[in-house]
Coordinates of C-alpha atoms and ligand atoms in Angstrom, one line a residue:
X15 CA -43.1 0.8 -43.3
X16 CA -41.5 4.1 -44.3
X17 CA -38.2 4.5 -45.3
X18 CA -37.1 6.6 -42.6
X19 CA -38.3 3.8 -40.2
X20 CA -36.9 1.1 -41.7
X21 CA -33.5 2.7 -41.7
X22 CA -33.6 3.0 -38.0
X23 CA -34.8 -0.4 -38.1
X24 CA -32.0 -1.1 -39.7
X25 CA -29.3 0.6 -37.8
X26 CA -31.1 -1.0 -34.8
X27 CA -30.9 -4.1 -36.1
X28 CA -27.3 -4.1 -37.0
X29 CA -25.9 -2.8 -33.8
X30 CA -27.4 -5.8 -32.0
X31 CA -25.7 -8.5 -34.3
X32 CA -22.8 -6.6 -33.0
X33 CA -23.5 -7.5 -29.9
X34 CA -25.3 -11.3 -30.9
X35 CA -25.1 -13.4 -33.5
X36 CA -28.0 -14.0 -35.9
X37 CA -30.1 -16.4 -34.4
X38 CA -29.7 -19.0 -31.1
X39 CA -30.4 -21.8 -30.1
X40 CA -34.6 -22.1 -29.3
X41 CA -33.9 -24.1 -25.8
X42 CA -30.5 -21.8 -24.8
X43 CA -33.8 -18.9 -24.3
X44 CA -34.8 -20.7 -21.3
X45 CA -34.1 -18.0 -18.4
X46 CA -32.9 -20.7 -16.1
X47 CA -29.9 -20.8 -18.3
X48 CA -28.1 -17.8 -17.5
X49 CA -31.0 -16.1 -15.5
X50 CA -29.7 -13.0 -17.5
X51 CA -27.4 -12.3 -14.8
X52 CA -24.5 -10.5 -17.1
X53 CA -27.0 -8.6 -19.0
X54 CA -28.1 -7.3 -15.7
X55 CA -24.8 -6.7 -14.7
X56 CA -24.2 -4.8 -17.6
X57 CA -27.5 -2.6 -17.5
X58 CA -27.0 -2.1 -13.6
X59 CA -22.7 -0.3 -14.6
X60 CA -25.0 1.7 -16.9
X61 CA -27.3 3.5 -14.6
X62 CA -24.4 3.8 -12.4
X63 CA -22.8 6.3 -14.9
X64 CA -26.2 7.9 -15.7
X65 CA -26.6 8.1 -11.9
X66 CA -23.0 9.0 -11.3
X67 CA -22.8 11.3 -14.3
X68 CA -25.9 13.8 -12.6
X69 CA -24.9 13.9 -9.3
X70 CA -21.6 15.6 -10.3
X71 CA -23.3 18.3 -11.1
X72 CA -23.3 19.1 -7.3
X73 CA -20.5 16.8 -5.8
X74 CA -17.2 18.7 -5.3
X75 CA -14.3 16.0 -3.9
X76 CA -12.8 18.7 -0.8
X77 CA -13.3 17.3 2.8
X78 CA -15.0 20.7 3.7
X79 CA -17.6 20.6 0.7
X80 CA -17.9 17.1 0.2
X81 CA -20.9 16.3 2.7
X82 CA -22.5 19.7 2.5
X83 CA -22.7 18.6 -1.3
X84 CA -24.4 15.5 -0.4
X85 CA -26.9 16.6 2.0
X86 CA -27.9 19.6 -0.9
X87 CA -28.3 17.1 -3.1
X88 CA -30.7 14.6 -0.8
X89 CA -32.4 18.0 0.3
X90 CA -32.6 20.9 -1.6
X91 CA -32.2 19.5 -5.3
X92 CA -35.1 18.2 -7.5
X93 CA -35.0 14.2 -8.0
X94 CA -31.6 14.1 -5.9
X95 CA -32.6 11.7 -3.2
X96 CA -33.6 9.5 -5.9
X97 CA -30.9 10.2 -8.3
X98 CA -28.7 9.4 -5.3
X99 CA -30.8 6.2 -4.4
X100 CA -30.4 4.8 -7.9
X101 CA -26.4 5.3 -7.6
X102 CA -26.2 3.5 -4.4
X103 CA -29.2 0.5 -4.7
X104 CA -27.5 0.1 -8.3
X105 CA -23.6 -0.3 -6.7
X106 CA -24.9 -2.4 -4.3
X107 CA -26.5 -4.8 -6.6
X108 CA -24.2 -4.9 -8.9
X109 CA -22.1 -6.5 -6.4
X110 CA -24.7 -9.3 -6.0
X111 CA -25.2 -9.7 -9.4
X112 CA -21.6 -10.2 -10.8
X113 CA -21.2 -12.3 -7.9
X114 CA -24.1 -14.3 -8.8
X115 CA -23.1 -14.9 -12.6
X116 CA -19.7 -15.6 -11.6
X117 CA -21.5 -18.5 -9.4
X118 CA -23.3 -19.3 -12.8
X119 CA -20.6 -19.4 -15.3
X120 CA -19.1 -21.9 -12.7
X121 CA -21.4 -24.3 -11.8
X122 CA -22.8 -24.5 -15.3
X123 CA -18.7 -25.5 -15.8
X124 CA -18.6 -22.3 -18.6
X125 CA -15.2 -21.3 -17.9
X126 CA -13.4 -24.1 -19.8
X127 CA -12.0 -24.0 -23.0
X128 CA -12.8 -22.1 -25.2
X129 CA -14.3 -19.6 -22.3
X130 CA -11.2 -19.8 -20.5
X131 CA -9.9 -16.7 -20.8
X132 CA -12.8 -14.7 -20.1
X133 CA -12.9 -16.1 -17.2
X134 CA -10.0 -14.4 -16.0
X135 CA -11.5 -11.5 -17.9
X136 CA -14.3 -11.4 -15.6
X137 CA -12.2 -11.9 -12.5
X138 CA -10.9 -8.1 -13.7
X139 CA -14.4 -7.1 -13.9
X140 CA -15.2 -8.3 -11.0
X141 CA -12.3 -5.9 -9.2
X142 CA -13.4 -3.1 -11.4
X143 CA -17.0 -3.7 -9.6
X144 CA -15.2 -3.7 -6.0
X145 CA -12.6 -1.3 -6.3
X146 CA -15.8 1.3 -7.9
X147 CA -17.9 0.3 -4.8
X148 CA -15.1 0.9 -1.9
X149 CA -13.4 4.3 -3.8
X150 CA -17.4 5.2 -4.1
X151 CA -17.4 4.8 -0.1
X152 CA -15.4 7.3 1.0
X153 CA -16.7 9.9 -0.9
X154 CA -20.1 11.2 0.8
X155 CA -17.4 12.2 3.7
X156 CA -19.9 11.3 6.6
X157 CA -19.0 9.1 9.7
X158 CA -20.3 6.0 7.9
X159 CA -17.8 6.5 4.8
X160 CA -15.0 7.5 7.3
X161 CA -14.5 4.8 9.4
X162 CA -15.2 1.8 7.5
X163 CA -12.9 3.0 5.0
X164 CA -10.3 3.5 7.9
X165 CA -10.6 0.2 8.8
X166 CA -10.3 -1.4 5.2
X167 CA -6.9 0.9 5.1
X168 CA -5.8 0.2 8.6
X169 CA -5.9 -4.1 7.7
X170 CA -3.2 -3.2 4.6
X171 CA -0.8 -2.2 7.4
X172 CA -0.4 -6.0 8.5
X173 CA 1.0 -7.1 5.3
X174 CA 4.5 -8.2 5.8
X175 CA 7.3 -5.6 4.6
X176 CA 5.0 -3.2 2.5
X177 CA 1.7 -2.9 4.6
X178 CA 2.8 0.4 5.7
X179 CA 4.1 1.6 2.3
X180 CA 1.0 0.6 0.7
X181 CA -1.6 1.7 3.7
X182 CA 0.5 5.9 3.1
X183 CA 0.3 5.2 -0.5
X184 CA -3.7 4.4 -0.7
X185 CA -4.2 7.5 2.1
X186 CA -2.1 10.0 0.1
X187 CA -0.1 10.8 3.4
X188 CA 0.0 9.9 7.3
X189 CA -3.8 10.0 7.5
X190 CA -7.3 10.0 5.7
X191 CA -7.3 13.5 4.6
X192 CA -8.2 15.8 1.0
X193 CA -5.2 13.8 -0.4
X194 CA -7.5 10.2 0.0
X195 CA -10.7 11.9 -1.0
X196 CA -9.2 13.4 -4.3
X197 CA -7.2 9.7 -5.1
X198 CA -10.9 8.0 -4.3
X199 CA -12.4 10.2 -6.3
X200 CA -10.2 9.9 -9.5
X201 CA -10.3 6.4 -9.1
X202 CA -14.1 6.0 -9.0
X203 CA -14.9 8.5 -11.6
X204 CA -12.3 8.5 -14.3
X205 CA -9.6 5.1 -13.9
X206 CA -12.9 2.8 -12.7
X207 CA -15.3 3.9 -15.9
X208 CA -12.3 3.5 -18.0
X209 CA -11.4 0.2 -17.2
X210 CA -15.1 -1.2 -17.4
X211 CA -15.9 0.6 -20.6
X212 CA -12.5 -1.2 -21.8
X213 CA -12.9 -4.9 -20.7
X214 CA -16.6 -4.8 -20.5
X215 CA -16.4 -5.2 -24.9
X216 CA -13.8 -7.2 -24.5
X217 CA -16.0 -10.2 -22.4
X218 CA -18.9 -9.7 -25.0
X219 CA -16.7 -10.2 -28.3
X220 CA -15.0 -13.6 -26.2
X221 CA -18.9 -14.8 -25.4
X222 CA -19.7 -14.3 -29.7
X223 CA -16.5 -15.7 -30.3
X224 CA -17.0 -18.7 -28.2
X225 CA -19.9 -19.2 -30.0
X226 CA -22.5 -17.9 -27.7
X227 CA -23.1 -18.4 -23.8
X228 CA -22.2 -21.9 -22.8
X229 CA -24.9 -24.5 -24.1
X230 CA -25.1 -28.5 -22.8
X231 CA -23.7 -30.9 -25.2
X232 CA -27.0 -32.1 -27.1
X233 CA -27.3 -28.4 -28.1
X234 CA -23.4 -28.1 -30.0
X235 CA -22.3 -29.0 -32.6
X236 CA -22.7 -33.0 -33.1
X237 CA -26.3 -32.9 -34.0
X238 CA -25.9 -29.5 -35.0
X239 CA -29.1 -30.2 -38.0
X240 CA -31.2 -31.3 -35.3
X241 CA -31.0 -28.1 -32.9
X242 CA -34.1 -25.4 -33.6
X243 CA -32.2 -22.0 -34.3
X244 CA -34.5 -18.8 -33.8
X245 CA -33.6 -15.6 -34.9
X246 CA -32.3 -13.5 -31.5
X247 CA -34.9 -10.0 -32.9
X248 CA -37.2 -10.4 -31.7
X249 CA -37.2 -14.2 -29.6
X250 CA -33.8 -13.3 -27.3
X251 CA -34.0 -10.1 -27.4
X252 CA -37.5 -9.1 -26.2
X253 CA -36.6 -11.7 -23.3
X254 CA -33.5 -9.3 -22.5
X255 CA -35.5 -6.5 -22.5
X256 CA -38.1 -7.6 -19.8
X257 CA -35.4 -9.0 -17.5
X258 CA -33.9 -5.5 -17.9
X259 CA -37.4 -3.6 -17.8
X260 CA -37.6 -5.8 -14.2
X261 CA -34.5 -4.9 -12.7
X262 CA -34.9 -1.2 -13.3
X263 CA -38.6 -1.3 -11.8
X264 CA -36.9 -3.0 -9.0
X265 CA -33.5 -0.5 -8.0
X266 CA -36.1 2.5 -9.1
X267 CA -38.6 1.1 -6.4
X268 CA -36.0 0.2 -3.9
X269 CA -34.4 4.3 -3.5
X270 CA -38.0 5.9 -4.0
X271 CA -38.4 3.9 -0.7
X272 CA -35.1 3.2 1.2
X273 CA -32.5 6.5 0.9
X274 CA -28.9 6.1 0.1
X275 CA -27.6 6.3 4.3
X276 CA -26.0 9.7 5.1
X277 CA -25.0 9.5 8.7
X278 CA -23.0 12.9 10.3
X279 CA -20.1 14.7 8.6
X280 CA -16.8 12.8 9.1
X281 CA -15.2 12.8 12.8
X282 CA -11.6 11.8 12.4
X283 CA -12.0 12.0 16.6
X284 CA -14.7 9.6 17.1
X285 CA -15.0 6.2 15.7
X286 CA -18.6 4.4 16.0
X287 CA -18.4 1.0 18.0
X288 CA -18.5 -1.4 16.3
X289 CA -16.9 0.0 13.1
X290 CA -17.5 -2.4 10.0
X291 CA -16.2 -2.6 6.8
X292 CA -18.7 -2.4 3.5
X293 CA -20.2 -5.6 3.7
X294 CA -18.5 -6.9 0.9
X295 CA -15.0 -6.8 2.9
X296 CA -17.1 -8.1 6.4
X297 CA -16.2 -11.4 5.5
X298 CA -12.0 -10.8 5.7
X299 CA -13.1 -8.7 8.4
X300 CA -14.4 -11.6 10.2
X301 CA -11.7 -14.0 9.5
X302 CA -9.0 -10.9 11.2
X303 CA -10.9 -12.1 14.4
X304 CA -9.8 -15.8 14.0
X305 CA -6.7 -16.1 12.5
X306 CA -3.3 -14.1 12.1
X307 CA -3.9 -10.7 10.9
X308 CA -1.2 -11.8 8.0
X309 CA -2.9 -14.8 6.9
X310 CA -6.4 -13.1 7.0
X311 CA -4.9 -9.8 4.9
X312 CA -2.8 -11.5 3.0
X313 CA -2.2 -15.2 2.8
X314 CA -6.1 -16.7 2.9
X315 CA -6.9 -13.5 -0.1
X316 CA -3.9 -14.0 -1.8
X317 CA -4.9 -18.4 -2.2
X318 CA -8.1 -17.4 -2.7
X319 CA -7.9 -15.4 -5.8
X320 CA -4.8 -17.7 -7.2
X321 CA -7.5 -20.3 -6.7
X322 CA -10.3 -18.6 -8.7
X323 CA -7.3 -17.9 -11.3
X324 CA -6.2 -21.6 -11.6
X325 CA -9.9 -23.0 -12.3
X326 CA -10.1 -22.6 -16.0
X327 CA -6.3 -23.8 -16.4
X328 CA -6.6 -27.5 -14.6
X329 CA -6.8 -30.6 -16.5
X330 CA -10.2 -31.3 -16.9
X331 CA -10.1 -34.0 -19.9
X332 CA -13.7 -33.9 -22.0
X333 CA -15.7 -33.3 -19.2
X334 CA -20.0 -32.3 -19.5
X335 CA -20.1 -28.3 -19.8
X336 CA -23.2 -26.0 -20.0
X337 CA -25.3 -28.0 -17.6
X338 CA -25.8 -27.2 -14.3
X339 CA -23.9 -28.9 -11.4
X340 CA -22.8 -31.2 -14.3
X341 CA -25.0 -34.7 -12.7
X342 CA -26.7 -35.6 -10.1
X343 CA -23.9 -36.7 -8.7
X344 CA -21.9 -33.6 -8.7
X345 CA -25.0 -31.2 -7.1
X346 CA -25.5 -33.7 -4.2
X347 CA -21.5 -33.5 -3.6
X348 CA -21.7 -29.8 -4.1
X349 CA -24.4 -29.3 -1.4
X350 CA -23.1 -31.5 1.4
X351 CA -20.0 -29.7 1.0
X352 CA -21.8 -26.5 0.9
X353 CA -23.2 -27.5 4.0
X354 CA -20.6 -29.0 5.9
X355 CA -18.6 -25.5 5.2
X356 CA -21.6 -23.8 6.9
X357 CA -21.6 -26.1 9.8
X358 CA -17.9 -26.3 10.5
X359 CA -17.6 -22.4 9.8
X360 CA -20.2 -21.9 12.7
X361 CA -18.5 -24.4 15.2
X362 CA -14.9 -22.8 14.6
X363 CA -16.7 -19.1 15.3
X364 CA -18.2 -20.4 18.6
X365 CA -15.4 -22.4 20.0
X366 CA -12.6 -19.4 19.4
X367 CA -15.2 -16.8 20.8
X368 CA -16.2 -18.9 23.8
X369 CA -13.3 -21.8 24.1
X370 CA -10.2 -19.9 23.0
X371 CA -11.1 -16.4 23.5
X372 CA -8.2 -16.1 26.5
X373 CA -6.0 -19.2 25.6
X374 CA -2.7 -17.3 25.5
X375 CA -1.3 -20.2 24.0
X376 CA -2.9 -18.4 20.8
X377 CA -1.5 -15.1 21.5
X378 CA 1.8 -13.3 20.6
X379 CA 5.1 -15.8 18.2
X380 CA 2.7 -19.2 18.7
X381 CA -0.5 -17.1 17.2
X382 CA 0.9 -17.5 13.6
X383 CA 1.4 -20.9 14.2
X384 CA -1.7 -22.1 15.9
X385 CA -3.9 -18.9 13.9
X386 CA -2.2 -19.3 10.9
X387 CA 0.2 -22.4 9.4
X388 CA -2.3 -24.8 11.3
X389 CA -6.2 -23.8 10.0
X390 CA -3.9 -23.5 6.3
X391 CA -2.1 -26.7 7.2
X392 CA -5.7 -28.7 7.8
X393 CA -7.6 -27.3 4.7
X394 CA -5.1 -28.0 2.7
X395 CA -4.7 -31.6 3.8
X396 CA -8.4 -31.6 3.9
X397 CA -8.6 -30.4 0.3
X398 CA -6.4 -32.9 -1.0
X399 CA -7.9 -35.8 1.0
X400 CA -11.6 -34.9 -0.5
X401 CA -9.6 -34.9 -4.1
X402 CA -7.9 -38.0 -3.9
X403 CA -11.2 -40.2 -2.2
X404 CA -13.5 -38.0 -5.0
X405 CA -11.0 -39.4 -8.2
X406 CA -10.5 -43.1 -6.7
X407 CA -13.5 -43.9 -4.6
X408 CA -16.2 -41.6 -5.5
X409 CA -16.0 -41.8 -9.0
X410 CA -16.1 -38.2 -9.2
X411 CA -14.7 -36.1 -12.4
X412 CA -12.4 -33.3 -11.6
X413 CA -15.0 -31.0 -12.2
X414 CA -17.1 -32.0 -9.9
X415 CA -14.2 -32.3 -7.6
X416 CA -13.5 -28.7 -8.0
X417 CA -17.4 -28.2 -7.4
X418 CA -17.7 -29.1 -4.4
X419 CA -14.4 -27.7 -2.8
X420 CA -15.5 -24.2 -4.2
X421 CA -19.1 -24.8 -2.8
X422 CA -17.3 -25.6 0.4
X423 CA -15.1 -22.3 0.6
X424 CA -17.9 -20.4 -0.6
X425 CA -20.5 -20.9 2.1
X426 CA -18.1 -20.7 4.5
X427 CA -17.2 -17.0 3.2
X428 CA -21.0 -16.7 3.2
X429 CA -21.3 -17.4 6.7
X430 CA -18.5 -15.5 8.1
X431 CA -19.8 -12.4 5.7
X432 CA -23.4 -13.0 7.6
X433 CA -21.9 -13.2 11.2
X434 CA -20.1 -10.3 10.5
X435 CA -22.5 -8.0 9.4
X436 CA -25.5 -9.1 11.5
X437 CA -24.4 -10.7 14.6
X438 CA -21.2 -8.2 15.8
X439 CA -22.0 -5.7 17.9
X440 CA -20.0 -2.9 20.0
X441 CA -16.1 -4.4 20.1
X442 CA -16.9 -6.6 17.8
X443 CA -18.5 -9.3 20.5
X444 CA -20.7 -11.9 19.0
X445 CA -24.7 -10.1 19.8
X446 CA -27.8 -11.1 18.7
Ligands
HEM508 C1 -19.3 -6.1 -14.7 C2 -19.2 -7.4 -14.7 C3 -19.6 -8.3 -15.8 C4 -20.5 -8.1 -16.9 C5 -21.1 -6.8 -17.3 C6 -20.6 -9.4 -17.5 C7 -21.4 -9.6 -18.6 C8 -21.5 -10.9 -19.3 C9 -22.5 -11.2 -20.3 C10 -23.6 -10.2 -20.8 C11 -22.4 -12.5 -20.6 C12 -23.2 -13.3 -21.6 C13 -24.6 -13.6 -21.0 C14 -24.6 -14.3 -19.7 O1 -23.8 -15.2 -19.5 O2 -25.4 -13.9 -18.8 C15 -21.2 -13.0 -19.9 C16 -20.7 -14.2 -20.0 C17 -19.6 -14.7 -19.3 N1 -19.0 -14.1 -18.2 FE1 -19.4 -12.3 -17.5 N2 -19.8 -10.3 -16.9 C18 -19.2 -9.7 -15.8 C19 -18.4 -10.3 -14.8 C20 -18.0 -11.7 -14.9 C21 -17.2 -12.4 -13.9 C22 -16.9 -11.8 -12.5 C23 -16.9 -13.6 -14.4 C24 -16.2 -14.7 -13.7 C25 -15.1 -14.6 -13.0 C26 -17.4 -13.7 -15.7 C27 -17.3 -14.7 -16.6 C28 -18.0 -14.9 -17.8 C29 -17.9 -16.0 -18.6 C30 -16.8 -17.2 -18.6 C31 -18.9 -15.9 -19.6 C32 -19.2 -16.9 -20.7 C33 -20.3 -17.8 -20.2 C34 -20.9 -18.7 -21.1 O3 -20.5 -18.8 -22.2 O4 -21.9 -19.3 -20.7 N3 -18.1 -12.5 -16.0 N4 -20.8 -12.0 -19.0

């Protein structure tokens, strides 16, 4: 090997130990493990500012330029249908990827202690990811972009007290107009990229410093001479590289054949029926149809993400980390709660479209009652129930507890996201 090589070698070598430690676990390579979802996650914010970073060579953030801009770009510039494919395919990934590692880290129980924190790290990362996708939106300024964001600003004005104050503040004035379009724009280009590039080093040095991803118990430390350490160049990361090599063969195939929508140039005049939010938001969306507009804005979101807050910080004792589901026991809980949260989601959709639809008794003062303190009132008691008769009676650990009341939520979220997006059609009627 010549020198010259084998200080690039070198240099090479030594940013990655920034990034890993010196050698892993042999059985922690398995891809089942973490399925290299926050790798991916990582690679995918990267070709967004590749992606991002070309096609503002054309973009110029004025309502009377802004989709002019992006139809040059998709039709009269080299590559930019596919430079503009990448962006979009990559944002909307991204999305499902963070989601799904999130979904990892949890149900492989890698957000105690000492994880923790980063847990609540990611939780930012995770709003980074929506906050970039929704600000991203608006700006192609064509009907699509228009009205969906319209309707994400238009929920804000049902919180209590500062709904209007917040919905003027996000629009820059009394309606969408340059004043949105430039705040959108800062947001996604300069406040977004600085956050990510920010925490995003942050969550690694927390992952080295907790010694590595999550691993089960027969991998850590009490038979620590027994476990089979490799060295991560070239074992973990060629892996990393291939899951990588994957997912860009993947997003590159997807916009060389599906383009990034452009529908016609904004019409403040003429809303689309139905109009939907991005389908990340479809699911609050759907739940404004069922309950209170206060509880869906604002009370259901607000428990929600408390929730997701409080899971690290409850008292789990020395319960089993790093495997998945944590026993038997726990995935079979998790999955019948996953399903009965699918099943009762469905009924509650059919009986208020079909049973309630008219029932005035659900209308006007008695809607937050019966829309609003009730459906809370019942899944709390529910909740609390399930806990109680998991501890006594079923033997269960907290952990799996917790489980199976987040598998619940989650695949009723899941379902209302799929109703919404697939089965509403024009006034938001239930279509197939
Ligand atoms: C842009 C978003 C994100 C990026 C780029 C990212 C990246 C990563 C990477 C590369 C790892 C180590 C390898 C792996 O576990 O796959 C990791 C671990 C971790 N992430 Fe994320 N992540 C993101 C979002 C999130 C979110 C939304 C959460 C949870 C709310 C989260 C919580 C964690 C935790 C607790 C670990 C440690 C897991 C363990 O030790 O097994 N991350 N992340």
């Amino acid at each position: 090997m010549s020198p010259k090589s084998y200080q690039h070698k070198s240099s090479f070598t030594n940013l990655l130990l920034h990034i890993h430690p010196h050698a892993v676990p042999e059985k922690s390579l398995k891809l089942a493990h973490t399925w290299g979802l926050g790798g991916m996650a990582l690679l995918l914010v990267i070709l967004q500012v590749l992606s991002g970073s070309l096609m503002l060579f054309v973009y110029h953030p004025v309502p009377d330029k802004a989709y002019h801009c992006v139809w040059v770009l998709m039709n009269a510039v080299t590559f930019g249908r596919f430079i503009r494919g990448v962006h979009y395919w990559s944002a909307n990934v991204l999305v499902a990827v963070v989601l799904l590692h999130m979904l990892r880290v949890f149900f492989t129980s890698a957000f105690h202690s000492p994880r923790r924190f980063n847990w609540i790290i990611g939780l930012c990362l995770l709003g980074f990811v929506l906050v970039s996708n929704f600000t991203g939106y608006l700006l192609p300024w064509d009907q699509l972009a228009y009205w969906a964001v319209t309707i994400c600003i238009e929920m804000l004005a049902y919180i209590p007290w500062i709904g209007v104050f917040l919905k003027n503040l996000i629009r820059g004035g009394g309606e969408i107009g340059s004043a949105t379009l430039s705040t959108f724009f800062v947001f996604h280009v300069i406040l977004m990229p600085v956050c990510f590039f920010t925490f995003m080093p942050f969550h690694f040095w927390r992952v080295r410093k907790a010694g590595g991803v999550v691993s089960p118990k027969s991998l850590r430390g009490d038979v620590e001479s027994a476990i089979n350490r490799v060295p991560v160049l070239p074992h973990l990361v060629v892996r990393e590289a291939a899951v990588g090599l994957v997912l860009v063969a993947c997003v590159f195939m997807l916009s060389a054949i599906f383009d990034a929508p452009l529908e016609s140039q904004a019409n403040p005049g003429l809303s689309p029926n139905p109009t939907k939010a991005p389908w990340y938001f479809v699911g609050f969306q759907e739940l404004q149809l069922h309950l209170a507009p206060e509880f869906a804005i604002l009370v259901f979101p607000l428990i929600f993400v408390a929730g997701l807050m409080l899971i690290p910080y409850l008292s789990y004792g020395d319960e089993t980390c790093g495997v998945w589901f944590c026993s038997q026991r726990g995935r079979r809980s998790a999955g019948v709660a996953g399903m009965i949260g699918v099943t009762t989601t469905l009924a509650v959709i059919f009986i208020d479209e079909w049973v309630f639809a008219d029932a005035t008794l659900l209308a006007g003062g008695s809607g937050v009652v019966m829309r609003g303190i009730l459906p809370l009132g019942i899944l709390f008691f529910g909740g609390c129930m399930f806990a109680w008769w998991g501890r006594r009676k079923g033997n269960m650990s907290t952990n799996e507890v917790v489980q199976s009341i987040f598998a619940f939520f989650l695949s009723a979220f899941v379902m209302l996201t799929l109703i919404g997006a697939l089965f509403r059609g024009p006034g938001m009627a239930l279509a197939w």
